[in-house]
CSV table of C-alpha atoms and ligand atoms in Angstrom, one decimal:
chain,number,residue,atom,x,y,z
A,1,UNK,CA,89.8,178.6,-74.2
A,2,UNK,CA,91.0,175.3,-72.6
A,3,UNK,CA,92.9,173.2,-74.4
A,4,UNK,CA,90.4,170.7,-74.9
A,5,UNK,CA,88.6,172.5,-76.5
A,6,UNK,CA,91.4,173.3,-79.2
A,7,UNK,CA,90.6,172.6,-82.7
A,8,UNK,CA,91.6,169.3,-84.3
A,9,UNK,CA,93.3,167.6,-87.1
A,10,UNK,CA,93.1,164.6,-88.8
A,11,UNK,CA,95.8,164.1,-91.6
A,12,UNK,CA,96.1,160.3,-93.4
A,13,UNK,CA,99.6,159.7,-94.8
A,14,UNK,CA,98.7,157.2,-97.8
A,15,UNK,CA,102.5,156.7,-97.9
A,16,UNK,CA,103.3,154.6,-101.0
A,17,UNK,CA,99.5,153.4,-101.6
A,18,UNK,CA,97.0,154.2,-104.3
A,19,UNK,CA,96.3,153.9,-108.0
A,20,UNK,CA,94.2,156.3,-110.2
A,21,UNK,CA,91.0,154.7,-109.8
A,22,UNK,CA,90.9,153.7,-106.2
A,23,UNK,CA,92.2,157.4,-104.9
A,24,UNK,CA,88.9,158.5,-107.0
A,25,UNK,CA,86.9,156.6,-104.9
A,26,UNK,CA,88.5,156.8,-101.8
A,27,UNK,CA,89.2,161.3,-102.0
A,28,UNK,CA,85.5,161.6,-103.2
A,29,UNK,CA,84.4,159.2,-100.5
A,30,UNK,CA,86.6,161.7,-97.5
A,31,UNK,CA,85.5,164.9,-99.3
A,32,UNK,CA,81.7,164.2,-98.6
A,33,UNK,CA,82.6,162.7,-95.4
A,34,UNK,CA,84.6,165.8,-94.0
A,35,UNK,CA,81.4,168.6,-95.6
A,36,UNK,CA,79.4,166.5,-92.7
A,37,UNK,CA,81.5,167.8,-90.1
A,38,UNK,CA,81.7,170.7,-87.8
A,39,UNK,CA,84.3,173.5,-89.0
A,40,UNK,CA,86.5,172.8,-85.4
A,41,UNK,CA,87.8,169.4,-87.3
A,42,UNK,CA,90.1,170.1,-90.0
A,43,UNK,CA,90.8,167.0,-92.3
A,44,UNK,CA,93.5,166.2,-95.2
A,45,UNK,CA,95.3,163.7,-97.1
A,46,UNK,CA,98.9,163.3,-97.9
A,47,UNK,CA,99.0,161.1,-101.0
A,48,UNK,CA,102.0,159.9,-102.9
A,49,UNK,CA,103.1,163.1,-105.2
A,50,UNK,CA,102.5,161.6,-108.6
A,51,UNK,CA,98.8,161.5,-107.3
A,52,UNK,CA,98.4,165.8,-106.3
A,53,UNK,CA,97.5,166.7,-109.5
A,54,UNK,CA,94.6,163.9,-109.4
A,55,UNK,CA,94.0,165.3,-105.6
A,56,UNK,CA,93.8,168.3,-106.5
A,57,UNK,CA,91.1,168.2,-109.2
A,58,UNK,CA,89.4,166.0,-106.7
A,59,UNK,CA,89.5,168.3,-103.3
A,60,UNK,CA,89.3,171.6,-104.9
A,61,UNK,CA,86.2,172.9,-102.6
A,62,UNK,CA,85.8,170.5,-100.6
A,63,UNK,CA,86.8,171.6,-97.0
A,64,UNK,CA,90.0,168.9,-97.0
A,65,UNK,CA,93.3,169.8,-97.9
A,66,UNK,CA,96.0,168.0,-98.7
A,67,UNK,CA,99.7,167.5,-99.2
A,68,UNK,CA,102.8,165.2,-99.5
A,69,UNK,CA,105.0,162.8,-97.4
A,70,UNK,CA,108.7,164.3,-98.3
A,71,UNK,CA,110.3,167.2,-100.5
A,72,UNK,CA,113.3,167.8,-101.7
A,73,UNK,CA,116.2,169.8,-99.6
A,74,UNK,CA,116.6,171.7,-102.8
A,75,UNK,CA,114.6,174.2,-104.6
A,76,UNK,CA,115.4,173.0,-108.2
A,77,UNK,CA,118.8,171.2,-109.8
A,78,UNK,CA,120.4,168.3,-110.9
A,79,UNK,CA,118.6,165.8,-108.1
A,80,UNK,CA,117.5,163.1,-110.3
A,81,UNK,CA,113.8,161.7,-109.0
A,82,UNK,CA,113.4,164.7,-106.4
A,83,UNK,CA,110.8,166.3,-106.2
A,84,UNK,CA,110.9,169.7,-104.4
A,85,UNK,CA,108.8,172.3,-102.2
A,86,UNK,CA,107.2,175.0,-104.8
A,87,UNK,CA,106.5,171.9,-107.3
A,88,UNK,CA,104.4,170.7,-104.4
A,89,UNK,CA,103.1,174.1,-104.1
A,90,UNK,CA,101.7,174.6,-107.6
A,91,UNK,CA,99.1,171.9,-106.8
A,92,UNK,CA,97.7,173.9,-103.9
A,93,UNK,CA,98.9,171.6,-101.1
A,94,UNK,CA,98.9,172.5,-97.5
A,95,UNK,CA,101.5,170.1,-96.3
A,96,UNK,CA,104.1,168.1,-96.8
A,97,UNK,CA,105.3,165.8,-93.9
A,98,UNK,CA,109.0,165.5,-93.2
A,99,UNK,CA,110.8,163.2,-90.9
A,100,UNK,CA,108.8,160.6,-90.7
A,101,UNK,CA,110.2,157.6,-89.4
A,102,UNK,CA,110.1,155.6,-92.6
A,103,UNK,CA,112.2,157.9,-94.1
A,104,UNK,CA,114.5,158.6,-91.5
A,105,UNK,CA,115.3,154.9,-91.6
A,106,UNK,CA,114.9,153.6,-94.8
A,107,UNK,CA,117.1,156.7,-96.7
A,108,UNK,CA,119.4,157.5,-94.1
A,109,UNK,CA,117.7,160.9,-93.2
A,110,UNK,CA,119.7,162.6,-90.4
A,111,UNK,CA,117.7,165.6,-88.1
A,112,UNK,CA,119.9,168.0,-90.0
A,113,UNK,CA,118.3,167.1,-93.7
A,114,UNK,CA,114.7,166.7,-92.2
A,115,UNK,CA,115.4,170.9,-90.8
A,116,UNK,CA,116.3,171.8,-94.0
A,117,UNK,CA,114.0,170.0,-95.7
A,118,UNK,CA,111.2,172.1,-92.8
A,119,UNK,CA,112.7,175.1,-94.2
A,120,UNK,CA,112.4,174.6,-97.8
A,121,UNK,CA,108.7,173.2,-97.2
A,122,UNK,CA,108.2,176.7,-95.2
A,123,UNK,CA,109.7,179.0,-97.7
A,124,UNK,CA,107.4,177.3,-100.8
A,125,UNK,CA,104.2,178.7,-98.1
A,126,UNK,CA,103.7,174.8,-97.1
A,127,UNK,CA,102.8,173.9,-93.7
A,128,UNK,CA,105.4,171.1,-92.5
A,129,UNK,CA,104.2,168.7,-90.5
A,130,UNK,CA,107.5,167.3,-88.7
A,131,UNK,CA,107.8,163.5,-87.1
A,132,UNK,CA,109.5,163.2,-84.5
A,133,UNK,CA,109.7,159.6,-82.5
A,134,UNK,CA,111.7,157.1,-80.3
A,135,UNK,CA,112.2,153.6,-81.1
A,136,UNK,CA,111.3,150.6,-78.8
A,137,UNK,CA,115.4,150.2,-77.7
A,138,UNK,CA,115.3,154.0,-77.1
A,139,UNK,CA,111.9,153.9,-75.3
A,140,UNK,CA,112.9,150.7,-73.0
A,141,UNK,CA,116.4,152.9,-71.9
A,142,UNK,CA,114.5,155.6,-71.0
A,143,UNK,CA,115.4,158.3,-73.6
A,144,UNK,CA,112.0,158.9,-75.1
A,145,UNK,CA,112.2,162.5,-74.2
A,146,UNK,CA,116.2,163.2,-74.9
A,147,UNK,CA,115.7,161.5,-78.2
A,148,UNK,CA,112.3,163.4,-79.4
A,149,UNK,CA,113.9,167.0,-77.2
A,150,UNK,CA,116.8,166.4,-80.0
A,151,UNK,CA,114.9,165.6,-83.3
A,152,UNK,CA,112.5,168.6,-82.6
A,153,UNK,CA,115.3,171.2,-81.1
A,154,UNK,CA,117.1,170.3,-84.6
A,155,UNK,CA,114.5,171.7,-86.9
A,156,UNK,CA,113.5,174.6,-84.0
A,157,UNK,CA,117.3,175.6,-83.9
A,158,UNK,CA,117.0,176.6,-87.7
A,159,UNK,CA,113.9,178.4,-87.4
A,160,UNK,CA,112.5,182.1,-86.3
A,161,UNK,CA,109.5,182.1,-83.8
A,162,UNK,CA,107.3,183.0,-86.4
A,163,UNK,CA,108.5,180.2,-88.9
A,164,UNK,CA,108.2,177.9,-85.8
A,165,UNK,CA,104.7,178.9,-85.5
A,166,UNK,CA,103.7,177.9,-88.7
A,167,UNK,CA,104.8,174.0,-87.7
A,168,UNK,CA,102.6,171.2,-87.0
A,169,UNK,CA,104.6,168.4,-85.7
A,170,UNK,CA,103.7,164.7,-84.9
A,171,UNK,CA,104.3,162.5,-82.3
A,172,UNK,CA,105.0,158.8,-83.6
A,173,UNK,CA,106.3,156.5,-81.6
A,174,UNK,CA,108.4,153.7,-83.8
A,175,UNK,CA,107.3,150.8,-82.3
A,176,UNK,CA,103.5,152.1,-82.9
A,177,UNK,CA,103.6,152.6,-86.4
A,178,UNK,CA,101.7,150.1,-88.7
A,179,UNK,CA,102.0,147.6,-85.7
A,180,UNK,CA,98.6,147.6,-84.0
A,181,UNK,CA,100.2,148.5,-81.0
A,182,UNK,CA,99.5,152.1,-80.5
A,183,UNK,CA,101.0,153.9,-77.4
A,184,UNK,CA,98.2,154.3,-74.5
A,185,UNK,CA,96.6,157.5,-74.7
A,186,UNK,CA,99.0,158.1,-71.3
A,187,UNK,CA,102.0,157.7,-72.5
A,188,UNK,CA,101.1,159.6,-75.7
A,189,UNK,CA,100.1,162.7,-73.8
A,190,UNK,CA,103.4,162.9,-71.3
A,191,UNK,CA,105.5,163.1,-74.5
A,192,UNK,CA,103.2,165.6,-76.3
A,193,UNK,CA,103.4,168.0,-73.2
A,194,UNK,CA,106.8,167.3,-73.0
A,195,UNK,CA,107.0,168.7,-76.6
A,196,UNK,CA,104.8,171.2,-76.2
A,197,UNK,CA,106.8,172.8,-73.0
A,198,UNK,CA,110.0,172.8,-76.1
A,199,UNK,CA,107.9,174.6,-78.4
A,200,UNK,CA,106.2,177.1,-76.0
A,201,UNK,CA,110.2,178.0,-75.1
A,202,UNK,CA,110.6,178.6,-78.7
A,203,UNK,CA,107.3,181.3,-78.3
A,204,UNK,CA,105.1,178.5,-80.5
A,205,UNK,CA,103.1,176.7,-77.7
A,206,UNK,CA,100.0,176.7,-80.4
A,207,UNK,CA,101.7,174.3,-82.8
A,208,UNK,CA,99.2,171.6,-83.3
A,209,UNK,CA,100.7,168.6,-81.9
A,210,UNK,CA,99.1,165.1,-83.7
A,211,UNK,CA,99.5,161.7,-82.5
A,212,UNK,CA,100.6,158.9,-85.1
A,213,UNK,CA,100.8,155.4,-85.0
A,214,UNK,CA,97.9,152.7,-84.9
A,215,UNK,CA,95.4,155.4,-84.2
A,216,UNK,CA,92.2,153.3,-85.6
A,217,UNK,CA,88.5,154.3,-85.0
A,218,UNK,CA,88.1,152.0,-81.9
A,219,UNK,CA,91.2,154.1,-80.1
A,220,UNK,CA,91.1,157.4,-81.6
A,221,UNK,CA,88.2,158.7,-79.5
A,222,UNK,CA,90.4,158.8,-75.8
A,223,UNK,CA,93.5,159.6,-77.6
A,224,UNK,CA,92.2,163.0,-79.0
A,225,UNK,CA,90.6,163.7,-76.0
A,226,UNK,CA,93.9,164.2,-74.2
A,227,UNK,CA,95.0,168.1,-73.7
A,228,UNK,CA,98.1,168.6,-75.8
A,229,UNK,CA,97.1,166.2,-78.7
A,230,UNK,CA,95.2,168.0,-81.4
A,231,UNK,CA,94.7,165.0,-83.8
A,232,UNK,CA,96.4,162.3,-85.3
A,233,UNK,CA,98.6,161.4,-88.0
A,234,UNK,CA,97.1,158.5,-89.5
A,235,UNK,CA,98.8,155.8,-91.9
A,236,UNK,CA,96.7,152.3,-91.9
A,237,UNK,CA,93.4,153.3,-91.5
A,238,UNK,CA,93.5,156.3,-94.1
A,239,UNK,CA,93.0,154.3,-97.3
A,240,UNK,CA,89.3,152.8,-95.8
A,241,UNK,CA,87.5,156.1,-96.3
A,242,UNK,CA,84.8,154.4,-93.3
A,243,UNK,CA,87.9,154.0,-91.0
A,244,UNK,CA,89.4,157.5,-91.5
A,245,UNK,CA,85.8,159.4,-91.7
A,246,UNK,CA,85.0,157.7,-88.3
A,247,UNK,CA,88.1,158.7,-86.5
A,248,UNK,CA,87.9,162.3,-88.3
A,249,UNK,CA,84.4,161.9,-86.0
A,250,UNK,CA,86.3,160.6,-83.4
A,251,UNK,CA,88.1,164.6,-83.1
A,252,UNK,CA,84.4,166.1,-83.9
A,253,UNK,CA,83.6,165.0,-80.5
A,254,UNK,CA,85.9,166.3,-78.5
A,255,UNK,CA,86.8,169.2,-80.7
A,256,UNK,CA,85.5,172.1,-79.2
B,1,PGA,P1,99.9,153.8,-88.9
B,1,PGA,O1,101.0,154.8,-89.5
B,1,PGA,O2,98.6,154.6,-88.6
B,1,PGA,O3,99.7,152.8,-90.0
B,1,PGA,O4,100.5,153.2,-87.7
B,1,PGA,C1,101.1,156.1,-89.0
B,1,PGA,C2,102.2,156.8,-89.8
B,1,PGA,O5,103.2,156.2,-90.1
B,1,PGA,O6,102.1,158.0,-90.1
């Protein structure tokens, strides 16, 4: 099998959006969106964690999963407003993103907390998806690839093959998150071979590798299409349920 014709994935990170009623409308909108297509697109939501119970009771048979944007580095303890890995797991989630920019910068996360933070996710049978991406400074020097090589070999370094295997990392470019300005389907794909060659050394060359920032339905069609990226991580244009089913289309047509 080519890689083109690899499976895809479509994830939305809600990140700190959503209230009761609106999540109703908007999960029950995506669940009858994603039963209309094909099985090689796989589709879910990270929502804010107060809102997986809600999530839950809302996705349970559909075909979309979902998960969470951050857990804990602990299992359980004194951590005041944590909230960690197995909680997340008793709500049948899938995934719970770590690393992502946002949080990297806003609360001082260094690549040593977001690999521990992979680990915990792993051991509570979630499927981390880990963000990895340079900033504009770092991508106008010319260290795109030394500073994604590092935030990826961080987490890798901590893990077995097999627990490598069970990864799915995203590629998100700073300077293309919530900016409009999303990298060219180009540059997107020389970094995600780049990390695909670091995970393949690490015996996990399968890892499905999503592109995130500004991915919107007008773009998301000759992004996916690219051989080492296998879907997108998608922040903006998750909460319109027309924007995100039509780029969760976007993968249907050159998923194989
Ligand atoms: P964006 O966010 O699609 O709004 O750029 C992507 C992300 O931060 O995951």
């Amino acid at each position: 099998m080519s890689k083109q014709q690899r499976a895809k994935l479509v994830v939305g990170n809600w990140k700190m959006h959503g209230r009761l009623a609106a999540n109703a409308t908007l999960l029950r909108a995506i669940a009858q969106g994603a039963g209309e297509l094909p099985a090689a697109v796989r589709v879910g939501v990270c929502v804010p964690s107060l809102y997986l119970a809600q999530t839950q009771s809302l996705l349970e048979g559909s075909p979309v999963v979902w998960g969470v944007q951050d857990v804990s580095a602990f299992t359980h303890g004194a951590y005041t407003g944590e909230v960690a890995a197995p909680m997340v797991s008793d709500f049948g989630a899938m995934f719970a993103i770590v690393g992502h920019s946002e949080r990297r910068a806003y609360h001082r996360e260094s690549a040593e907390l977001v690999a521990v933070k992979t680990q915990r996710a792993l051991e509570a049978g979630l499927t981390p998806i880990v963000c990895v991406g340079e900033t504009l400074e770092e991508r106008e020097a010319g260290s795109t690839e030394q500073v994604v090589g590092a935030q990826l070999d961080e987490v890798l370094e901590k893990l077995s093959a097999e627990e490598a295997a069970r990864l799915v990392v995203a590629y998100e470019p700073v300077w293309a998150i919530g900016t409009g300005k999303s990298a060219t389907s180009e540059q997107a794909q020389a970094v995600h071979a780049f990390l695909r060659a670091r995970l393949a050394a690490k015996g996990a060359a399968d890892v499905p590798l999503l592109y995130g920032g500004s991915v919107k339905p007008d773009n998301a069609e000759e992004l996916f299409r690219q051989p080492d990226i296998d879907g997108g991580l998608i922040g903006g244009a998750s909460l319109k349920d027309r924007d995100f089913l039509a780029i969760c289309k976007a993968a249907a047509s050159v998923a194989g």
